[in-house]
XYZ file of C-alpha atoms in Angstrom:
257
model
C 0.000 0.000 0.000
C 1.437 3.387 -1.015
C 0.164 4.909 2.242
C 2.506 2.553 4.107
C 5.649 3.558 2.232
C 6.577 6.576 4.405
C 6.419 4.372 7.524
C 8.460 1.632 5.831
C 11.031 4.178 4.673
C 11.164 5.679 8.174
C 11.920 2.265 9.697
C 14.488 1.459 7.021
C 16.337 4.681 7.779
C 16.302 3.874 11.491
C 17.563 0.311 10.990
C 20.328 1.334 8.579
C 21.354 3.913 11.163
C 21.592 1.204 13.782
C 24.011 -0.874 11.741
C 25.546 1.528 9.251
C 29.018 0.650 10.545
C 28.462 -2.268 12.880
C 27.915 -5.089 10.416
C 30.803 -7.516 10.912
C 30.920 -9.689 14.053
C 34.246 -9.792 15.863
C 35.726 -13.240 16.272
C 37.665 -14.266 19.344
C 41.067 -12.522 19.426
C 43.584 -14.562 17.461
C 46.793 -14.038 15.554
C 45.505 -11.255 13.315
C 47.476 -8.094 13.884
C 46.079 -5.310 16.018
C 47.370 -1.794 15.775
C 46.429 0.113 18.953
C 49.363 2.458 18.449
C 47.777 3.596 15.182
C 44.239 3.961 16.533
C 44.277 7.759 16.274
C 45.454 7.784 12.663
C 43.000 5.029 11.700
C 40.153 6.974 13.310
C 41.017 9.972 11.137
C 41.238 7.843 7.999
C 37.883 6.189 8.761
C 36.259 9.568 9.377
C 37.601 10.896 6.062
C 36.374 7.785 4.224
C 32.870 7.987 5.701
C 32.587 11.668 4.827
C 33.885 11.111 1.286
C 30.566 9.721 0.089
C 32.273 7.184 -2.162
C 32.806 3.446 -2.131
C 36.432 4.088 -3.078
C 36.909 5.939 0.192
C 35.509 3.013 2.175
C 37.649 0.562 0.200
C 40.787 2.297 1.456
C 40.062 1.481 5.127
C 38.170 -1.849 4.959
C 39.483 -5.337 4.197
C 38.278 -6.699 0.807
C 36.221 -9.510 2.363
C 34.164 -7.000 4.377
C 33.718 -4.422 1.633
C 30.620 -5.761 -0.213
C 28.355 -5.836 2.869
C 29.578 -2.609 4.381
C 29.561 -0.707 1.082
C 25.978 -1.833 0.361
C 24.724 -0.567 3.712
C 26.753 2.613 3.473
C 25.267 3.387 0.061
C 21.718 2.644 1.272
C 22.323 5.013 4.168
C 23.541 7.783 1.890
C 20.581 7.251 -0.441
C 18.247 8.034 2.460
C 20.245 10.981 3.813
C 21.745 13.551 1.467
C 23.375 15.580 4.220
C 25.568 13.574 6.623
C 28.440 14.462 8.891
C 30.551 11.718 10.483
C 32.959 11.995 13.405
C 35.253 9.171 14.582
C 37.131 9.512 17.880
C 39.428 7.021 19.642
C 38.041 5.848 22.994
C 39.420 3.873 25.917
C 40.579 0.342 25.011
C 38.740 -2.686 26.375
C 40.187 -4.828 29.154
C 41.313 -7.371 26.522
C 43.361 -4.693 24.769
C 41.146 -4.085 21.741
C 41.026 -0.512 20.456
C 37.643 1.222 20.486
C 36.190 4.169 18.595
C 33.099 6.296 19.081
C 31.422 6.888 15.716
C 28.798 9.638 15.587
C 26.709 10.744 12.638
C 24.205 13.560 12.227
C 22.165 14.296 9.155
C 18.921 15.492 7.697
C 16.792 14.798 4.667
C 13.357 15.423 3.183
C 11.119 12.640 1.903
C 7.517 12.854 0.665
C 7.053 16.279 2.192
C 8.492 15.355 5.602
C 11.748 16.592 7.090
C 13.898 14.087 9.021
C 16.673 14.729 11.522
C 19.127 12.027 12.533
C 21.466 11.561 15.493
C 23.368 8.293 15.990
C 26.311 7.073 18.049
C 28.139 3.736 18.143
C 31.100 2.556 20.167
C 33.039 -0.062 18.217
C 35.790 -2.463 19.270
C 37.935 -3.057 16.215
C 40.821 -5.090 14.889
C 42.937 -3.834 12.005
C 45.573 -5.408 9.817
C 47.815 -3.462 7.415
C 45.811 -0.332 8.145
C 42.425 -1.822 7.235
C 39.467 -2.905 9.323
C 39.280 -6.717 9.513
C 36.786 -7.236 12.379
C 34.736 -5.313 14.894
C 32.122 -5.583 17.629
C 29.394 -3.066 18.385
C 29.846 -2.332 22.100
C 27.026 0.200 22.317
C 24.682 1.873 19.857
C 21.793 4.286 19.908
C 20.066 6.356 17.276
C 17.289 8.910 17.177
C 15.354 9.784 14.017
C 12.753 12.549 14.167
C 10.370 13.989 11.579
C 8.234 17.079 11.379
C 8.615 20.827 11.054
C 9.121 21.044 14.817
C 10.869 17.777 15.790
C 9.828 16.579 19.224
C 12.591 16.928 21.817
C 13.051 13.662 23.696
C 15.515 12.000 26.071
C 16.344 8.298 25.821
C 16.639 6.541 29.194
C 17.974 3.047 28.417
C 21.067 1.423 29.996
C 24.067 0.383 27.910
C 24.736 -2.779 29.964
C 22.519 -4.971 32.198
C 22.894 -8.294 33.997
C 21.459 -11.550 32.658
C 17.919 -12.204 33.860
C 17.437 -8.721 35.283
C 14.543 -6.383 34.637
C 15.366 -2.926 33.368
C 13.573 0.191 32.182
C 13.238 1.491 28.641
C 12.118 5.115 28.583
C 11.697 7.621 25.771
C 10.849 10.809 27.620
C 9.209 13.855 26.069
C 11.166 16.866 27.281
C 8.379 19.443 27.071
C 4.642 19.215 27.912
C 2.418 18.478 24.930
C -0.706 20.071 26.400
C -3.832 18.501 24.933
C -1.990 16.783 22.084
C -2.388 13.023 21.782
C 0.665 10.757 21.827
C 0.938 7.119 20.725
C 3.903 4.795 20.879
C 5.274 1.296 20.982
C 8.348 -0.833 21.607
C 9.679 -4.010 20.002
C 12.821 -6.111 20.272
C 14.493 -6.473 16.889
C 15.578 -9.902 15.725
C 18.912 -10.649 14.071
C 17.057 -11.279 10.810
C 15.298 -7.905 10.927
C 18.620 -6.181 11.535
C 20.349 -8.102 8.750
C 17.608 -7.549 6.156
C 16.523 -4.068 7.290
C 12.933 -5.337 7.382
C 10.193 -3.275 9.000
C 9.147 -4.565 12.435
C 5.446 -5.043 13.124
C 5.289 -2.583 15.997
C 1.891 -2.056 17.618
C 1.120 1.499 18.737
C -0.979 2.354 21.774
C -2.095 5.660 23.376
C 0.411 7.073 25.859
C 0.458 9.655 28.594
C 1.999 13.006 27.752
C 5.315 12.143 29.389
C 6.469 9.617 26.800
C 7.034 5.864 26.552
C 7.889 3.957 29.751
C 8.369 0.167 29.712
C 10.004 -2.473 31.907
C 11.609 -5.402 30.053
C 13.392 -8.662 30.869
C 16.983 -9.445 29.963
C 17.673 -12.981 28.672
C 19.374 -15.550 30.868
C 22.428 -15.781 28.612
C 25.012 -13.088 27.844
C 24.667 -11.333 24.518
C 22.733 -8.264 23.453
C 19.238 -6.955 22.801
C 18.357 -4.301 20.224
C 15.171 -2.315 20.788
C 13.143 -0.137 18.421
C 10.842 2.532 19.828
C 8.361 4.808 18.118
C 6.397 7.865 19.237
C 3.717 9.401 17.000
C 2.623 12.949 17.828
C 0.686 15.686 15.987
C 3.814 17.192 14.449
C 5.507 13.985 13.279
C 7.219 10.784 14.386
C 10.165 9.879 16.613
C 11.939 6.547 16.104
C 14.786 5.352 18.316
C 16.994 2.262 18.336
C 19.176 1.088 21.203
C 21.526 -1.861 21.671
C 21.852 -3.174 25.239
C 24.708 -5.489 26.226
C 23.748 -8.440 28.452
C 26.514 -9.616 30.821
C 26.605 -12.333 33.474
C 28.678 -10.551 36.138
C 29.582 -7.035 37.144
C 33.176 -7.966 36.307
C 32.109 -8.481 32.681
C 30.331 -5.125 32.793
C 33.490 -3.390 33.988
C 35.397 -4.724 30.963
C 33.114 -3.103 28.419
């Protein structure tokens, strides 16, 4: 249905945002070379490549076996957002010695008469060889995509790391009172298949109080991660958020992230 296309496009933009860089699972540390001493220079090269807007730029910093998947997602991302600005900064290494970077991206676009504003941040643990990315893990990720002439100001209240089996809160808080305006919203956990294929989740919306979306969820019993998608619909537009939560078995594991 053509009336559904804006919603589908909105979700596709949000899901590409969630995994625009984090698409290649990190294997257990092995004999592949790591280059922590060059982390600052690699961060600058990666930032330049992402801002270049070309597959050739990405090719210069990514191993050949990773290029097809990453280049496809990068191009899909750029097709949805004409104006993007990337920043890549070295961050503290993990306890196992892997280098990490914080990758942020902001952008805006217009589609079918609607204006969209994007904010996204990922922290990546990476391994490089000969100056090219060969593997990485997404340590944390969150994105916020807003539409409308006056994008709704919200605050995301979701932890980065929780313990296995624990209950935790997922909040998307509206910063300013909406008065008499109606607000609807929903929350869904994204599957690995939905993330891999960028498919639209079947998220059910329900009326909300004026303060935002407030849910309590359960962490799985095994370590890993959960990725959540949230949506708020208000008179001036839509807010979509994604958040990756790491699930750890002990506080010692949490301290290593």
